[in-house]
Amino acid sequence: MKSKAIEILNNNWRNGFTVPSENLYPFQWKWDSGFTAIGLAHFNMGRAKKEISTLLDAQWENGLIPHIIFHTKSDTYFPGADFHCSNLHPKASKKYKSTGMSQPPVTGFVLQELYRISKDKTAILQYIESVIDKVYKNHNYLYENRDPKNEGLVYIYHNWESGTDNSPVWDTIFERMDSPEFKFNRKDTLHVDASQRPSHQEYNHYLQIIEIAKKYAYDDAKIAKHSPFLVQDPLFNTVLIKSNESLIKLYKLIPNSEKKIKQLKNWQNKAINRFNEKLYNQELKAYIYYDLRADKAIKEITSSSFAPIFAKIPSKKQVEELTQNLMQNFASDDYYLCASYNPKSSKFNPKKYWRGPVWVNLNWMLYKGLKEYGYQEIASQIKKDTLEIVQQEGFYEYFDPRKKEYTKPRSKAYGGENFSWTAALVLDLLNEN
Ligand code: 9WN
């Protein structure tokens, strides 16, 4: 399994960065890049560093790190750079074409992972010193521009920023939108069966939000005022909090960092308090989402509802409730952990992208968090489930959570094949003692 994972990462390497999956995703994606670097670090630290440096090189002058960096031309993906027109923003990268949105800010905790994995702590710390301020600048951008009410929680303005693109959570937002019918050719469904991808109507909404952002030249304050999609997402905020914590730990190893540590701690305290106040739902015993445009909570349980375990956000009581919820509703004898959407809901679809399938990056985060809290048994089950489905089906993008499907001969793995973060994170799990 290890050698296959390395082979995939080698094949997906493109002279400076890794594509998530050949043809389906032919560019560099922000959170993919971070997860992939963790895998690369196990066999080629130079490449792991280069992956992160390339990503950070595309940072905008205002601190935003874009969700896609279009390094090369490719006609196998839509929408490309020509649709996004991110150069409408005066501080967009002049060097690279990119989207005008971001993705979960994984880079901070990824640097800490590189430090953990590296055998040469002096060399890796030297590297971290050379890039860490860019990551800090990215967090500063998020708190200064994505938190209009100064709550300590940042918003996302597009479902693609969440990374969990077509989660049923966004349905109520799209129902309120009156998006036009765009004329475009889907490219994703040339590579993957349409039953596993978002619908055409969903794409109309995705494109419409971008059109609105373009109308305001990707200005954050105007987006906050006018975007139909404006959400405090538990996963995005969890990742930011986890990365804050990592930056604090790493800056402690770097001289003259007191001011930044102080600022990070301020962000962190405020964020964790508000997160628990606003996003923990006592009745559902899970973290939920907040729709800032409608000014109300979206009470849905997804794998992101458990993600705060990764950043030590829940109290002991909350983590106990969360794990009970996870085991009762998402595990049982019938499902592999962890479905991306509540399997007991009528909208659960075990094949369709973020509406049900298991994703390895979410499993990896849950595994790490549960271990830290001392929930060794559940953590081990997540690791075992992850390795079992990949072993049986291959390094796919997402997997069917229904165990009984695995007794049948046809494929239970969906989306892109030879998927980079699946390979990278499996490699990390396999290299653990
Ligand atoms: C849009 C690259 C990305 C992941 C996302 C995943 C999918 C893109 C798409 O692929 O999204 O960003 O075109 O469907 O949902 O999490 O980063 O792997």
XYZ file of N, CA and C in Angstrom, residues 227-398:
516
model
N -23.180 39.142 -0.770
C -23.171 37.739 -1.212
C -24.375 36.991 -0.640
N -25.075 36.229 -1.482
C -26.213 35.457 -0.972
C -25.753 34.315 -0.058
N -24.484 33.978 -0.187
C -23.902 32.885 0.611
C -22.916 33.520 1.585
N -23.202 33.421 2.876
C -22.294 33.981 3.889
C -22.463 33.134 5.152
N -21.497 32.274 5.390
C -21.694 31.237 6.416
C -20.493 31.132 7.346
N -20.765 30.951 8.633
C -19.698 30.568 9.565
C -19.705 29.041 9.608
N -18.696 28.486 8.997
C -18.617 27.036 8.778
C -17.772 26.409 9.897
N -18.280 25.369 10.584
C -17.492 24.804 11.690
C -16.160 24.201 11.236
N -16.126 23.657 10.016
C -14.876 23.041 9.562
C -13.811 24.102 9.265
N -14.193 25.131 8.514
C -13.235 26.178 8.160
C -12.673 26.820 9.440
N -13.570 27.108 10.390
C -13.115 27.747 11.636
C -12.298 26.805 12.505
N -12.634 25.513 12.481
C -11.832 24.524 13.212
C -10.401 24.517 12.689
N -10.292 24.497 11.364
C -8.963 24.424 10.745
C -8.154 25.683 11.082
N -8.842 26.822 11.094
C -8.149 28.069 11.440
C -7.640 28.016 12.890
N -8.494 27.518 13.782
C -8.115 27.436 15.202
C -6.974 26.440 15.401
N -7.047 25.322 14.709
C -5.967 24.335 14.794
C -4.647 24.958 14.298
N -4.755 25.695 13.201
C -3.546 26.317 12.642
C -3.026 27.439 13.539
N -3.933 28.180 14.202
C -3.487 29.191 15.184
C -2.607 28.523 16.237
N -3.121 27.400 16.757
C -2.414 26.682 17.822
C -1.027 26.241 17.338
N -0.975 25.756 16.122
C 0.309 25.309 15.567
C 1.268 26.484 15.420
N 0.737 27.605 14.949
C 1.612 28.776 14.784
C 2.163 29.217 16.137
N 1.330 29.178 17.178
C 1.815 29.560 18.518
C 2.979 28.635 18.910
N 2.784 27.332 18.720
C 3.840 26.371 19.098
C 5.114 26.614 18.297
N 4.957 26.861 17.009
C 6.148 27.029 16.164
C 6.845 28.354 16.446
N 6.064 29.425 16.639
C 6.685 30.725 16.932
C 7.476 30.678 18.246
N 7.060 29.786 19.159
C 7.807 29.670 20.421
C 9.234 29.176 20.180
N 9.446 28.557 19.039
C 10.788 28.055 18.700
C 11.602 29.098 17.927
N 10.938 30.206 17.624
C 11.583 31.219 16.776
C 11.783 32.510 17.586
N 13.010 33.017 17.680
C 13.256 34.221 18.488
C 12.443 35.432 18.018
N 12.204 36.335 18.945
C 11.509 37.612 18.687
C 10.099 37.457 18.102
N 9.373 36.484 18.580
C 8.025 36.274 18.034
C 6.927 36.617 19.039
N 7.308 37.266 20.146
C 6.350 37.491 21.245
C 5.072 38.196 20.793
N 5.245 39.226 19.956
C 4.059 40.009 19.549
C 3.064 39.146 18.779
N 3.619 38.343 17.896
C 2.733 37.488 17.073
C 2.068 36.421 17.942
N 2.838 35.884 18.889
C 2.252 34.861 19.785
C 1.090 35.477 20.571
N 1.302 36.709 21.044
C 0.256 37.376 21.823
C -1.011 37.562 20.983
N -0.814 38.014 19.760
C -1.963 38.233 18.869
C -2.676 36.909 18.560
N -1.894 35.871 18.299
C -2.493 34.560 18.001
C -3.300 34.061 19.199
N -2.759 34.268 20.394
C -3.476 33.820 21.597
C -4.789 34.574 21.774
N -4.762 35.875 21.462
C -6.003 36.663 21.542
C -7.056 36.124 20.578
N -6.632 35.922 19.321
C -7.572 35.373 18.334
C -8.130 34.046 18.839
N -7.206 33.249 19.351
C -7.548 31.887 19.747
C -8.585 31.843 20.881
N -8.361 32.634 21.937
C -9.293 32.611 23.071
C -10.679 33.056 22.651
N -10.684 34.154 21.909
C -11.968 34.686 21.459
C -12.683 33.673 20.552
N -11.937 33.099 19.639
C -12.523 32.170 18.672
C -13.111 30.942 19.371
N -12.361 30.360 20.282
C -12.838 29.123 20.916
C -14.092 29.393 21.763
N -14.083 30.500 22.509
C -15.263 30.833 23.321
C -16.501 31.022 22.463
N -16.337 31.823 21.429
C -17.489 32.127 20.573
C -17.959 30.882 19.810
N -17.010 30.074 19.403
C -17.321 28.830 18.682
C -18.258 27.971 19.536
N -17.887 27.799 20.796
C -18.704 26.949 21.671
C -20.053 27.592 22.006
N -20.045 28.918 22.145
C -21.298 29.629 22.440
C -22.269 29.562 21.270
N -21.722 29.818 20.087
C -22.601 30.015 18.935
C -22.850 28.754 18.108
N -21.839 27.920 17.990
C -21.965 26.811 17.040
C -22.229 25.450 17.690
N -22.205 25.375 19.026
C -22.535 24.071 19.624
C -24.026 24.007 19.882
N -24.678 22.978 19.371
C -26.111 22.851 19.565
C -26.409 21.774 20.610
N -26.972 22.220 21.726
C -27.222 21.320 22.866
C -28.178 20.187 22.512
N -29.222 20.507 21.732
C -30.211 19.448 21.416
C -29.628 18.400 20.475
N -28.946 18.876 19.441
C -28.385 17.919 18.466
C -27.114 17.263 18.983
N -26.535 17.853 20.008
C -25.266 17.386 20.562
C -24.199 17.300 19.456
N -24.112 18.411 18.745
C -23.138 18.509 17.649
C -22.925 19.975 17.303
N -21.818 20.239 16.608
C -21.577 21.599 16.112
C -22.360 21.783 14.814
N -22.863 22.997 14.644
C -23.675 23.283 13.461
C -23.106 24.515 12.746
N -23.824 24.993 11.753
C -23.371 26.085 10.895
C -24.196 27.336 11.196
N -23.652 28.500 10.901
C -24.456 29.706 11.068
C -24.532 30.480 9.753
N -25.763 30.685 9.300
C -26.027 31.402 8.057
C -26.139 32.899 8.388
N -25.084 33.643 8.089
C -25.064 35.073 8.449
C -26.042 35.881 7.601
N -26.302 35.450 6.384
C -27.217 36.197 5.516
C -28.648 36.105 6.043
N -29.049 34.911 6.468
C -30.419 34.737 7.001
C -30.454 35.004 8.503
N -29.294 35.171 9.084
C -29.138 35.349 10.526
C -29.803 34.223 11.317
N -29.487 33.008 10.932
C -29.960 31.871 11.724
C -29.071 30.633 11.533
N -29.152 29.773 12.527
C -28.319 28.561 12.483
C -28.852 27.585 11.438
N -27.931 26.832 10.832
C -28.349 25.736 9.943
C -28.115 24.462 10.749
N -29.202 23.867 11.196
C -29.075 22.752 12.141
C -28.970 21.409 11.422
N -27.825 21.152 10.888
C -27.571 19.908 10.158
C -26.332 19.240 10.743
N -26.337 17.914 10.746
C -25.144 17.204 11.236
C -24.395 16.577 10.063
N -23.145 16.966 9.939
C -22.275 16.446 8.883
C -20.970 16.001 9.548
N -20.028 15.522 8.746
C -18.736 15.174 9.360
C -18.051 16.431 9.907
N -18.361 17.595 9.319
C -17.787 18.854 9.834
C -18.287 19.162 11.241
N -19.432 18.604 11.626
C -19.984 18.828 12.971
C -19.097 18.224 14.055
N -18.282 17.239 13.667
C -17.385 16.588 14.634
C -15.951 17.114 14.517
N -15.684 17.842 13.424
C -14.314 18.300 13.155
C -13.690 19.095 14.306
N -14.482 19.876 15.090
C -13.847 20.658 16.173
C -13.036 19.805 17.151
N -13.279 18.496 17.161
C -12.479 17.595 18.003
C -10.999 17.702 17.607
N -10.751 17.968 16.351
C -9.380 18.071 15.826
C -8.616 19.249 16.440
N -9.365 20.308 16.820
C -8.679 21.521 17.307
C -8.883 21.725 18.806
N -9.233 20.674 19.504
C -9.431 20.739 20.967
C -10.423 21.843 21.369
N -11.459 22.028 20.558
C -12.453 23.064 20.850
C -13.474 22.591 21.901
N -13.999 21.355 21.786
C -15.014 20.916 22.759
C -14.475 20.678 24.163
N -15.358 20.920 25.161
C -15.010 20.589 26.547
C -15.100 19.062 26.679
N -14.724 18.549 27.857
C -14.795 17.091 28.077
C -16.222 16.595 27.918
N -17.173 17.392 28.441
C -18.583 16.994 28.368
C -19.034 16.995 26.894
N -18.650 18.035 26.184
C -19.065 18.112 24.777
C -18.469 16.982 23.952
N -17.219 16.665 24.210
C -16.593 15.621 23.390
C -17.235 14.271 23.691
N -17.685 14.092 24.914
C -18.392 12.862 25.270
C -19.711 12.784 24.484
N -20.423 13.897 24.448
C -21.697 13.931 23.700
C -21.459 13.717 22.203
N -20.415 14.372 21.698
C -20.105 14.251 20.267
C -19.768 12.816 19.879
N -18.969 12.161 20.708
C -18.566 10.795 20.351
C -19.762 9.831 20.439
N -20.648 10.082 21.421
C -21.850 9.228 21.496
C -22.693 9.399 20.241
N -22.846 10.655 19.836
C -23.604 10.978 18.636
C -22.974 10.298 17.405
N -21.656 10.443 17.306
C -20.919 9.870 16.179
C -21.135 8.354 16.107
N -20.998 7.694 17.258
C -21.091 6.240 17.259
C -22.531 5.749 17.033
N -23.502 6.520 17.561
C -24.896 6.083 17.385
C -25.412 6.332 15.974
N -25.080 7.487 15.427
C -25.683 7.857 14.138
C -24.803 7.625 12.916
N -23.500 7.744 13.074
C -22.623 7.643 11.904
C -21.905 6.295 11.819
N -21.817 5.568 12.942
C -21.075 4.301 12.882
C -22.053 3.132 12.840
N -22.466 2.626 13.968
C -23.281 1.408 14.115
C -22.589 0.274 13.349
N -23.279 -0.860 13.173
C -22.631 -1.970 12.452
C -22.731 -1.781 10.949
N -23.514 -0.785 10.547
C -23.828 -0.681 9.123
C -22.897 0.221 8.308
N -22.226 1.132 8.985
C -21.461 2.145 8.236
C -19.986 2.211 8.619
N -19.188 2.461 7.614
C -17.800 2.825 7.876
C -17.779 4.269 8.364
N -16.855 4.578 9.253
C -16.687 5.970 9.674
C -15.863 6.683 8.619
N -16.115 7.893 8.334
C -17.187 8.701 8.841
C -17.936 9.261 7.638
N -19.201 8.954 7.515
C -19.999 9.497 6.414
C -19.947 11.026 6.474
N -19.979 11.662 5.316
C -19.914 13.127 5.304
C -21.257 13.760 5.653
N -22.314 12.948 5.656
C -23.625 13.481 6.036
C -24.367 12.405 6.813
N -25.192 12.866 7.743
C -25.928 11.962 8.621
C -26.658 10.840 7.857
N -26.227 9.586 8.011
C -26.829 8.491 7.251
C -28.306 8.284 7.560
N -28.764 8.860 8.681
C -30.181 8.667 9.017
C -31.083 9.747 8.410
N -30.477 10.694 7.726
C -31.283 11.759 7.128
C -31.810 11.326 5.759
N -32.946 11.889 5.375
C -33.536 11.510 4.068
C -32.696 12.048 2.906
N -31.857 13.061 3.163
C -31.040 13.611 2.066
C -29.706 12.881 1.904
N -29.457 11.907 2.763
C -28.201 11.149 2.688
C -28.105 10.439 1.338
N -26.977 10.638 0.650
C -26.757 9.937 -0.618
C -25.340 9.349 -0.567
N -25.211 8.038 -0.420
C -23.904 7.417 -0.159
C -22.888 7.505 -1.296
N -23.364 7.977 -2.497
C -22.441 8.025 -3.640
C -22.092 9.440 -4.058
N -22.857 10.394 -3.591
C -22.762 11.725 -4.172
C -21.877 12.673 -3.367
N -20.567 12.584 -3.600
C -19.664 13.676 -3.210
C -19.777 13.980 -1.714
N -20.196 15.171 -1.318
C -20.237 15.525 0.109
C -21.616 15.317 0.722
N -22.442 14.507 0.074
C -23.790 14.262 0.612
C -23.886 12.887 1.274
N -22.758 12.290 1.596
C -22.797 10.977 2.239
C -21.474 10.214 2.279
N -20.712 10.191 1.167
C -19.485 9.377 1.158
C -18.457 9.729 2.256
N -17.569 8.773 2.499
C -16.449 8.953 3.437
C -15.311 9.652 2.696
N -14.696 10.633 3.333
C -13.531 11.331 2.772
C -12.342 11.114 3.710
N -11.192 10.811 3.142
C -10.034 10.451 3.966
C -9.489 11.645 4.769
N -9.582 12.852 4.224
C -9.024 13.999 4.987
C -9.828 14.255 6.264
N -11.145 14.112 6.187
C -11.960 14.309 7.389
C -11.664 13.195 8.394
N -11.519 11.972 7.891
C -11.195 10.857 8.795
C -9.863 11.093 9.503
N -8.907 11.588 8.754
C -7.571 11.843 9.321
C -7.654 12.870 10.451
N -8.432 13.926 10.224
C -8.551 14.966 11.256
C -9.268 14.416 12.493
N -10.325 13.643 12.263
C -11.063 13.073 13.396
C -10.170 12.105 14.166
N -9.432 11.308 13.433
C -8.524 10.344 14.062
C -7.529 11.052 14.978
N -6.896 12.094 14.451
C -5.878 12.822 15.229
C -6.503 13.439 16.476
N -7.675 14.061 16.302
C -8.325 14.737 17.419
C -8.768 13.757 18.492
N -9.391 12.661 18.089
C -9.895 11.680 19.063
C -8.752 11.078 19.874
N -7.625 10.875 19.202
C -6.464 10.329 19.910
C -5.987 11.294 20.994
N -5.963 12.561 20.650
C -5.527 13.587 21.621
C -6.440 13.649 22.826
N -7.727 13.435 22.600
C -8.680 13.474 23.711
C -8.673 12.165 24.501
N -7.943 11.164 24.014
C -7.877 9.881 24.710
C -8.964 8.888 24.294
N -9.676 9.176 23.209
C -10.679 8.213 22.707
C -9.994 7.243 21.739
N -9.121 6.432 22.304
C -8.263 5.569 21.503
C -9.061 4.559 20.664
N -10.124 4.022 21.291
C -10.868 2.967 20.584
C -11.564 3.485 19.321
N -12.222 4.630 19.468
C -12.925 5.183 18.288
C -11.889 5.634 17.254
N -10.808 6.222 17.750
C -9.744 6.652 16.834
C -9.243 5.445 16.030
N -9.000 4.347 16.721
C -8.495 3.145 16.028
C -9.507 2.643 15.014
N -10.780 2.751 15.363
C -11.796 2.293 14.405
C -11.768 3.153 13.134
N -11.589 4.455 13.316
C -11.532 5.334 12.128
C -10.326 4.975 11.266
N -9.198 4.744 11.920
C -7.988 4.389 11.161
C -8.204 3.058 10.417
N -8.753 2.099 11.133
C -8.974 0.776 10.541
C -9.936 0.877 9.353
N -11.033 1.604 9.552
C -12.021 1.773 8.476
C -11.376 2.420 7.254
N -10.577 3.458 7.500
C -9.948 4.194 6.395
C -9.038 3.261 5.590
N -8.194 2.534 6.317
C -7.240 1.674 5.619
C -7.969 0.531 4.894
N -9.044 0.050 5.509
C -9.792 -1.068 4.909
C -10.444 -0.673 3.578
N -11.097 0.497 3.554
C -11.775 0.866 2.302
C -10.762 1.187 1.195
N -9.659 1.797 1.572
C -8.657 2.127 0.544
C -7.987 0.839 0.046
N -7.689 -0.039 0.988
C -7.074 -1.323 0.629
C -7.965 -2.070 -0.370
N -9.255 -2.052 -0.092
C -10.159 -2.821 -0.946
C -10.422 -2.151 -2.299
N -10.526 -0.820 -2.303
C -10.992 -0.140 -3.522
C -9.917 0.627 -4.280
N -8.873 1.048 -3.574
C -7.851 1.877 -4.217
C -7.918 3.299 -3.692
N -6.982 4.129 -4.169
C -6.820 5.492 -3.630
C -7.773 6.483 -4.311
N -9.043 6.309 -4.049
C -10.053 7.165 -4.675
C -10.281 8.446 -3.892
N -11.155 9.283 -4.466
C -11.463 10.569 -3.829
C -12.437 10.385 -2.664
N -13.493 9.576 -2.843
C -14.444 9.326 -1.758
C -15.035 7.919 -1.876
